[in-house]
């Protein structure tokens, strides 16, 4: 078990306040297999006087996207007007993803998901992992080889928190020159493709929230595709494919809440066993 930092609860509150509505569970349709988690990411295009111009993607582990028909579980808090949870089937699933080289990560421009909502008469009300939270080269370099407490935000496939309920899974990550960044131990089923966060210390018992990257499948310690490499890979995607991703201007500035100021959210978390 990792030694939890003194601001452990505040890290979880900050994580849920920033990204609680960023994740989406999915699986291969009509089969109890290939359970995974995807999440929304805003790639920064430019800063303007009106706000940040971003390109929006759904992100997950590429290995879990190679089949024709998928089934998303739509959480009520992700749509307006709110509705009861439902299953969303998507055909041509594999063709909708852009694979980022050999990173093991795939991204989906959100246009099909926006179109689905429009046909059904509702709008997405999501959070996104933003450029300011996604790890930089400096954030990754600061992982110096010692295990660090980490927080995975995923959708576990078990009976503890309901069908594909969202969970903050607490564990550890470590970076080595040989293996890169890895999640120590096993991941709960359904959490491949989920974002992994840390509370990077800033001194004097303060921290910043950092999304290190995407949890990938594997044996033993699970590899994590880090966001510094994901950013670089997105820049190599052909312009005609990148242009399929919705481009929006974010006018409201997202701030990391001060300790104790986060609005409480209903959540479930557990340590990695």
PDB file of C-alpha atoms in Angstrom, residues 40-265:
ATOM      1  CA  UNK A  40     -12.172  13.590 -22.794  1.00  0.00           C
ATOM      2  CA  UNK A  41      -9.060  15.672 -23.457  1.00  0.00           C
ATOM      3  CA  UNK A  42      -8.765  19.250 -24.687  1.00  0.00           C
ATOM      4  CA  UNK A  43      -5.696  19.742 -26.882  1.00  0.00           C
ATOM      5  CA  UNK A  44      -4.693  23.418 -26.736  1.00  0.00           C
ATOM      6  CA  UNK A  45      -4.630  24.999 -30.203  1.00  0.00           C
ATOM      7  CA  UNK A  46      -4.036  28.631 -29.272  1.00  0.00           C
ATOM      8  CA  UNK A  47      -4.783  31.309 -26.706  1.00  0.00           C
ATOM      9  CA  UNK A  48      -6.905  34.261 -27.838  1.00  0.00           C
ATOM     10  CA  UNK A  49      -8.454  37.311 -26.198  1.00  0.00           C
ATOM     11  CA  UNK A  50     -11.724  35.378 -26.030  1.00  0.00           C
ATOM     12  CA  UNK A  51     -10.204  32.347 -24.316  1.00  0.00           C
ATOM     13  CA  UNK A  52      -8.404  29.094 -25.071  1.00  0.00           C
ATOM     14  CA  UNK A  53      -9.096  27.498 -28.458  1.00  0.00           C
ATOM     15  CA  UNK A  54      -9.030  23.723 -27.993  1.00  0.00           C
ATOM     16  CA  UNK A  55      -9.530  20.595 -30.080  1.00  0.00           C
ATOM     17  CA  UNK A  56     -11.540  17.917 -28.269  1.00  0.00           C
ATOM     18  CA  UNK A  57     -10.854  14.185 -28.328  1.00  0.00           C
ATOM     19  CA  UNK A  58     -11.941  11.039 -26.563  1.00  0.00           C
ATOM     20  CA  UNK A  59      -8.807   9.155 -25.430  1.00  0.00           C
ATOM     21  CA  UNK A  60      -8.245   5.525 -24.446  1.00  0.00           C
ATOM     22  CA  UNK A  61      -5.920   2.538 -24.856  1.00  0.00           C
ATOM     23  CA  UNK A  62      -5.677   1.622 -28.532  1.00  0.00           C
ATOM     24  CA  UNK A  63      -5.754  -2.113 -27.889  1.00  0.00           C
ATOM     25  CA  UNK A  64      -9.371  -1.816 -26.664  1.00  0.00           C
ATOM     26  CA  UNK A  65     -10.674  -0.171 -29.855  1.00  0.00           C
ATOM     27  CA  UNK A  66     -10.086  -2.879 -32.463  1.00  0.00           C
ATOM     28  CA  UNK A  67     -13.599  -4.222 -32.974  1.00  0.00           C
ATOM     29  CA  UNK A  68     -16.541  -3.085 -35.054  1.00  0.00           C
ATOM     30  CA  UNK A  69     -19.292  -2.446 -32.505  1.00  0.00           C
ATOM     31  CA  UNK A  70     -18.974  -0.926 -29.046  1.00  0.00           C
ATOM     32  CA  UNK A  71     -21.322  -0.067 -26.231  1.00  0.00           C
ATOM     33  CA  UNK A  72     -20.885   3.042 -24.077  1.00  0.00           C
ATOM     34  CA  UNK A  73     -22.608   3.435 -20.717  1.00  0.00           C
ATOM     35  CA  UNK A  74     -23.952   6.978 -20.626  1.00  0.00           C
ATOM     36  CA  UNK A  75     -23.912   8.432 -17.114  1.00  0.00           C
ATOM     37  CA  UNK A  76     -26.822  10.820 -16.313  1.00  0.00           C
ATOM     38  CA  UNK A  77     -24.504  13.660 -15.236  1.00  0.00           C
ATOM     39  CA  UNK A  78     -22.901  13.770 -18.696  1.00  0.00           C
ATOM     40  CA  UNK A  79     -25.955  15.091 -20.501  1.00  0.00           C
ATOM     41  CA  UNK A  80     -28.520  17.893 -20.360  1.00  0.00           C
ATOM     42  CA  UNK A  81     -31.373  17.495 -19.929  1.00  0.00           C
ATOM     43  CA  UNK A  82     -30.403  14.733 -17.528  1.00  0.00           C
ATOM     44  CA  UNK A  83     -31.704  11.251 -18.217  1.00  0.00           C
ATOM     45  CA  UNK A  84     -31.384   7.842 -16.687  1.00  0.00           C
ATOM     46  CA  UNK A  85     -28.253   5.892 -17.570  1.00  0.00           C
ATOM     47  CA  UNK A  86     -28.483   4.160 -20.926  1.00  0.00           C
ATOM     48  CA  UNK A  87     -26.381   2.157 -23.329  1.00  0.00           C
ATOM     49  CA  UNK A  88     -25.141   3.818 -26.518  1.00  0.00           C
ATOM     50  CA  UNK A  89     -24.180   1.454 -29.343  1.00  0.00           C
ATOM     51  CA  UNK A  90     -21.643   2.604 -31.934  1.00  0.00           C
ATOM     52  CA  UNK A  91     -21.007   0.729 -35.181  1.00  0.00           C
ATOM     53  CA  UNK A  92     -17.831   1.179 -37.210  1.00  0.00           C
ATOM     54  CA  UNK A  93     -16.107   1.637 -33.868  1.00  0.00           C
ATOM     55  CA  UNK A  94     -12.589   0.660 -34.906  1.00  0.00           C
ATOM     56  CA  UNK A  95     -12.591   3.029 -37.890  1.00  0.00           C
ATOM     57  CA  UNK A  96     -13.417   6.009 -35.673  1.00  0.00           C
ATOM     58  CA  UNK A  97     -10.096   6.007 -33.825  1.00  0.00           C
ATOM     59  CA  UNK A  98      -6.742   7.568 -34.679  1.00  0.00           C
ATOM     60  CA  UNK A  99      -3.847   5.481 -33.313  1.00  0.00           C
ATOM     61  CA  UNK A 100      -0.912   7.541 -32.096  1.00  0.00           C
ATOM     62  CA  UNK A 101       2.088   5.693 -33.466  1.00  0.00           C
ATOM     63  CA  UNK A 102       3.467   3.046 -31.123  1.00  0.00           C
ATOM     64  CA  UNK A 103       2.250   4.730 -27.914  1.00  0.00           C
ATOM     65  CA  UNK A 104      -0.635   2.291 -27.458  1.00  0.00           C
ATOM     66  CA  UNK A 105      -3.067   5.243 -27.324  1.00  0.00           C
ATOM     67  CA  UNK A 106      -5.985   6.008 -29.619  1.00  0.00           C
ATOM     68  CA  UNK A 107      -8.015   9.212 -29.884  1.00  0.00           C
ATOM     69  CA  UNK A 108     -11.463   9.749 -31.355  1.00  0.00           C
ATOM     70  CA  UNK A 109     -12.585  13.125 -32.684  1.00  0.00           C
ATOM     71  CA  UNK A 110     -15.834  13.851 -30.851  1.00  0.00           C
ATOM     72  CA  UNK A 111     -17.934  14.659 -33.913  1.00  0.00           C
ATOM     73  CA  UNK A 112     -19.844  11.316 -33.922  1.00  0.00           C
ATOM     74  CA  UNK A 113     -20.673  11.700 -30.223  1.00  0.00           C
ATOM     75  CA  UNK A 114     -21.858  15.272 -30.697  1.00  0.00           C
ATOM     76  CA  UNK A 115     -23.990  14.143 -33.629  1.00  0.00           C
ATOM     77  CA  UNK A 116     -25.536  11.346 -31.565  1.00  0.00           C
ATOM     78  CA  UNK A 117     -26.531  13.778 -28.811  1.00  0.00           C
ATOM     79  CA  UNK A 118     -28.011  16.210 -31.336  1.00  0.00           C
ATOM     80  CA  UNK A 119     -30.145  13.439 -32.847  1.00  0.00           C
ATOM     81  CA  UNK A 120     -31.423  12.510 -29.391  1.00  0.00           C
ATOM     82  CA  UNK A 121     -32.156  16.107 -28.388  1.00  0.00           C
ATOM     83  CA  UNK A 122     -29.627  16.621 -25.606  1.00  0.00           C
ATOM     84  CA  UNK A 123     -26.131  18.068 -25.113  1.00  0.00           C
ATOM     85  CA  UNK A 124     -22.972  16.707 -23.539  1.00  0.00           C
ATOM     86  CA  UNK A 125     -22.106  18.238 -20.139  1.00  0.00           C
ATOM     87  CA  UNK A 126     -18.606  16.921 -19.601  1.00  0.00           C
ATOM     88  CA  UNK A 127     -15.389  17.842 -17.902  1.00  0.00           C
ATOM     89  CA  UNK A 128     -12.142  17.452 -19.837  1.00  0.00           C
ATOM     90  CA  UNK A 129      -8.529  16.800 -18.938  1.00  0.00           C
ATOM     91  CA  UNK A 130      -7.133  20.180 -19.933  1.00  0.00           C
ATOM     92  CA  UNK A 131      -3.750  21.210 -21.284  1.00  0.00           C
ATOM     93  CA  UNK A 132      -2.896  22.856 -17.973  1.00  0.00           C
ATOM     94  CA  UNK A 133      -3.340  19.572 -16.083  1.00  0.00           C
ATOM     95  CA  UNK A 134      -1.871  17.165 -18.677  1.00  0.00           C
ATOM     96  CA  UNK A 135       1.752  16.342 -17.824  1.00  0.00           C
ATOM     97  CA  UNK A 136       4.654  18.146 -19.470  1.00  0.00           C
ATOM     98  CA  UNK A 137       8.177  16.830 -20.051  1.00  0.00           C
ATOM     99  CA  UNK A 138       9.197  18.581 -16.835  1.00  0.00           C
ATOM    100  CA  UNK A 139       6.440  16.862 -14.856  1.00  0.00           C
ATOM    101  CA  UNK A 140       7.543  13.445 -16.124  1.00  0.00           C
ATOM    102  CA  UNK A 141      11.241  14.181 -15.502  1.00  0.00           C
ATOM    103  CA  UNK A 142      10.388  15.079 -11.895  1.00  0.00           C
ATOM    104  CA  UNK A 143       9.393  11.435 -11.313  1.00  0.00           C
ATOM    105  CA  UNK A 144      12.830  10.420 -10.091  1.00  0.00           C
ATOM    106  CA  UNK A 145      12.567   6.635  -9.754  1.00  0.00           C
ATOM    107  CA  UNK A 146      10.873   6.491  -6.350  1.00  0.00           C
ATOM    108  CA  UNK A 147       7.265   5.240  -6.137  1.00  0.00           C
ATOM    109  CA  UNK A 148       4.718   8.075  -6.038  1.00  0.00           C
ATOM    110  CA  UNK A 149       1.090   7.868  -4.811  1.00  0.00           C
ATOM    111  CA  UNK A 150      -1.203   7.979  -7.846  1.00  0.00           C
ATOM    112  CA  UNK A 151      -4.936   8.183  -8.542  1.00  0.00           C
ATOM    113  CA  UNK A 152      -6.616   6.420 -11.443  1.00  0.00           C
ATOM    114  CA  UNK A 153     -10.103   7.634 -12.428  1.00  0.00           C
ATOM    115  CA  UNK A 154     -11.814   4.707 -14.094  1.00  0.00           C
ATOM    116  CA  UNK A 155     -14.917   2.545 -14.389  1.00  0.00           C
ATOM    117  CA  UNK A 156     -14.542  -0.728 -12.541  1.00  0.00           C
ATOM    118  CA  UNK A 157     -16.309  -3.814 -13.844  1.00  0.00           C
ATOM    119  CA  UNK A 158     -17.504  -5.335 -10.553  1.00  0.00           C
ATOM    120  CA  UNK A 159     -20.479  -5.264  -8.191  1.00  0.00           C
ATOM    121  CA  UNK A 160     -19.069  -2.891  -5.571  1.00  0.00           C
ATOM    122  CA  UNK A 161     -20.207   0.422  -7.045  1.00  0.00           C
ATOM    123  CA  UNK A 162     -22.954  -0.624  -9.442  1.00  0.00           C
ATOM    124  CA  UNK A 163     -22.636  -1.378 -13.156  1.00  0.00           C
ATOM    125  CA  UNK A 164     -19.433   0.243 -14.448  1.00  0.00           C
ATOM    126  CA  UNK A 165     -19.478   2.766 -11.603  1.00  0.00           C
ATOM    127  CA  UNK A 166     -16.764   5.416 -11.513  1.00  0.00           C
ATOM    128  CA  UNK A 167     -14.020   4.933  -8.938  1.00  0.00           C
ATOM    129  CA  UNK A 168     -10.848   6.659  -7.813  1.00  0.00           C
ATOM    130  CA  UNK A 169      -8.363   3.793  -7.510  1.00  0.00           C
ATOM    131  CA  UNK A 170      -5.390   4.661  -5.327  1.00  0.00           C
ATOM    132  CA  UNK A 171      -2.034   3.083  -6.046  1.00  0.00           C
ATOM    133  CA  UNK A 172       1.521   4.039  -7.002  1.00  0.00           C
ATOM    134  CA  UNK A 173       3.481   4.845 -10.137  1.00  0.00           C
ATOM    135  CA  UNK A 174       7.206   4.794 -10.756  1.00  0.00           C
ATOM    136  CA  UNK A 175       9.428   5.978 -13.615  1.00  0.00           C
ATOM    137  CA  UNK A 176      12.626   4.244 -14.652  1.00  0.00           C
ATOM    138  CA  UNK A 177      14.912   4.835 -17.612  1.00  0.00           C
ATOM    139  CA  UNK A 178      14.343   1.261 -18.807  1.00  0.00           C
ATOM    140  CA  UNK A 179      10.551   0.948 -18.499  1.00  0.00           C
ATOM    141  CA  UNK A 180       9.204   4.492 -18.508  1.00  0.00           C
ATOM    142  CA  UNK A 181       6.252   5.215 -16.195  1.00  0.00           C
ATOM    143  CA  UNK A 182       4.354   2.235 -14.800  1.00  0.00           C
ATOM    144  CA  UNK A 183       1.427   1.597 -12.476  1.00  0.00           C
ATOM    145  CA  UNK A 184       2.643  -0.753  -9.739  1.00  0.00           C
ATOM    146  CA  UNK A 185       0.483  -3.823  -9.265  1.00  0.00           C
ATOM    147  CA  UNK A 186      -2.690  -4.724 -11.104  1.00  0.00           C
ATOM    148  CA  UNK A 187      -5.487  -2.564 -12.444  1.00  0.00           C
ATOM    149  CA  UNK A 188      -9.115  -3.365 -11.621  1.00  0.00           C
ATOM    150  CA  UNK A 189     -10.957  -4.781 -14.624  1.00  0.00           C
ATOM    151  CA  UNK A 190     -12.448  -2.001 -16.731  1.00  0.00           C
ATOM    152  CA  UNK A 191      -9.782   0.594 -15.912  1.00  0.00           C
ATOM    153  CA  UNK A 192      -7.520   0.115 -18.945  1.00  0.00           C
ATOM    154  CA  UNK A 193      -7.569   3.397 -20.878  1.00  0.00           C
ATOM    155  CA  UNK A 194      -8.270   5.512 -17.783  1.00  0.00           C
ATOM    156  CA  UNK A 195      -6.382   8.695 -16.881  1.00  0.00           C
ATOM    157  CA  UNK A 196      -3.812   8.517 -14.069  1.00  0.00           C
ATOM    158  CA  UNK A 197      -3.173  11.549 -11.830  1.00  0.00           C
ATOM    159  CA  UNK A 198      -0.750  12.610  -9.129  1.00  0.00           C
ATOM    160  CA  UNK A 199      -0.668  15.505  -6.694  1.00  0.00           C
ATOM    161  CA  UNK A 200       2.775  16.940  -7.476  1.00  0.00           C
ATOM    162  CA  UNK A 201       4.205  18.600  -4.385  1.00  0.00           C
ATOM    163  CA  UNK A 202       4.938  22.323  -4.507  1.00  0.00           C
ATOM    164  CA  UNK A 203       6.314  22.654  -0.986  1.00  0.00           C
ATOM    165  CA  UNK A 204       4.666  23.884   2.207  1.00  0.00           C
ATOM    166  CA  UNK A 205       2.014  21.178   2.031  1.00  0.00           C
ATOM    167  CA  UNK A 206       0.653  22.349  -1.348  1.00  0.00           C
ATOM    168  CA  UNK A 207       0.385  20.558  -4.679  1.00  0.00           C
ATOM    169  CA  UNK A 208      -0.725  20.802  -8.280  1.00  0.00           C
ATOM    170  CA  UNK A 209      -2.930  18.242  -9.991  1.00  0.00           C
ATOM    171  CA  UNK A 210      -1.136  16.495 -12.883  1.00  0.00           C
ATOM    172  CA  UNK A 211      -2.624  13.955 -15.296  1.00  0.00           C
ATOM    173  CA  UNK A 212       0.392  11.761 -15.963  1.00  0.00           C
ATOM    174  CA  UNK A 213      -1.151   9.802 -18.830  1.00  0.00           C
ATOM    175  CA  UNK A 214      -3.210   6.799 -19.945  1.00  0.00           C
ATOM    176  CA  UNK A 215      -3.187   3.368 -18.281  1.00  0.00           C
ATOM    177  CA  UNK A 216      -2.376   0.657 -20.839  1.00  0.00           C
ATOM    178  CA  UNK A 217      -2.872  -3.126 -20.749  1.00  0.00           C
ATOM    179  CA  UNK A 218       0.091  -5.320 -19.918  1.00  0.00           C
ATOM    180  CA  UNK A 219       1.519  -7.942 -17.610  1.00  0.00           C
ATOM    181  CA  UNK A 220       2.835  -6.988 -14.181  1.00  0.00           C
ATOM    182  CA  UNK A 221       3.275  -3.252 -13.670  1.00  0.00           C
ATOM    183  CA  UNK A 222       1.038  -1.636 -16.282  1.00  0.00           C
ATOM    184  CA  UNK A 223       2.672   0.866 -18.657  1.00  0.00           C
ATOM    185  CA  UNK A 224       1.378   4.426 -18.727  1.00  0.00           C
ATOM    186  CA  UNK A 225       1.526   6.426 -21.954  1.00  0.00           C
ATOM    187  CA  UNK A 226       2.542   9.855 -20.714  1.00  0.00           C
ATOM    188  CA  UNK A 227       0.966  13.094 -21.870  1.00  0.00           C
ATOM    189  CA  UNK A 228       4.213  14.696 -23.007  1.00  0.00           C
ATOM    190  CA  UNK A 229       4.454  11.940 -25.663  1.00  0.00           C
ATOM    191  CA  UNK A 230       0.729  12.049 -26.438  1.00  0.00           C
ATOM    192  CA  UNK A 231       0.957  15.799 -27.181  1.00  0.00           C
ATOM    193  CA  UNK A 232       3.907  15.256 -29.503  1.00  0.00           C
ATOM    194  CA  UNK A 233       2.125  12.408 -31.307  1.00  0.00           C
ATOM    195  CA  UNK A 234      -1.026  14.481 -31.853  1.00  0.00           C
ATOM    196  CA  UNK A 235       1.056  17.028 -33.755  1.00  0.00           C
ATOM    197  CA  UNK A 236       1.958  14.339 -36.304  1.00  0.00           C
ATOM    198  CA  UNK A 237      -1.659  13.401 -37.104  1.00  0.00           C
ATOM    199  CA  UNK A 238      -2.610  14.306 -40.667  1.00  0.00           C
ATOM    200  CA  UNK A 239      -4.410  17.689 -40.787  1.00  0.00           C
ATOM    201  CA  UNK A 240      -7.480  16.232 -42.500  1.00  0.00           C
ATOM    202  CA  UNK A 241      -7.962  13.817 -39.598  1.00  0.00           C
ATOM    203  CA  UNK A 242      -7.243  16.398 -36.891  1.00  0.00           C
ATOM    204  CA  UNK A 243      -9.846  18.673 -38.470  1.00  0.00           C
ATOM    205  CA  UNK A 244     -12.530  16.103 -37.663  1.00  0.00           C
ATOM    206  CA  UNK A 245     -12.136  16.959 -33.980  1.00  0.00           C
ATOM    207  CA  UNK A 246     -14.449  19.724 -32.706  1.00  0.00           C
ATOM    208  CA  UNK A 247     -12.653  23.027 -32.144  1.00  0.00           C
ATOM    209  CA  UNK A 248     -14.183  25.165 -29.406  1.00  0.00           C
ATOM    210  CA  UNK A 249     -13.255  28.281 -27.471  1.00  0.00           C
ATOM    211  CA  UNK A 250     -13.211  27.824 -23.709  1.00  0.00           C
ATOM    212  CA  UNK A 251     -14.043  31.188 -22.177  1.00  0.00           C
ATOM    213  CA  UNK A 252     -14.201  30.196 -18.524  1.00  0.00           C
ATOM    214  CA  UNK A 253     -10.883  29.703 -16.749  1.00  0.00           C
ATOM    215  CA  UNK A 254     -10.624  26.456 -14.825  1.00  0.00           C
ATOM    216  CA  UNK A 255      -8.879  26.955 -11.497  1.00  0.00           C
ATOM    217  CA  UNK A 256      -7.619  24.385  -9.034  1.00  0.00           C
ATOM    218  CA  UNK A 257      -9.692  24.889  -5.870  1.00  0.00           C
ATOM    219  CA  UNK A 258      -8.069  25.902  -2.645  1.00  0.00           C
ATOM    220  CA  UNK A 259      -7.990  23.177   0.022  1.00  0.00           C
ATOM    221  CA  UNK A 260     -11.365  22.975   1.694  1.00  0.00           C
ATOM    222  CA  UNK A 261     -13.147  24.953  -1.030  1.00  0.00           C
ATOM    223  CA  UNK A 262     -14.134  22.057  -3.282  1.00  0.00           C
ATOM    224  CA  UNK A 263     -17.843  21.352  -3.495  1.00  0.00           C
ATOM    225  CA  UNK A 264     -18.316  17.819  -2.141  1.00  0.00           C
ATOM    226  CA  UNK A 265     -19.157  15.209  -4.790  1.00  0.00           C
TER     227      UNK A 265
END
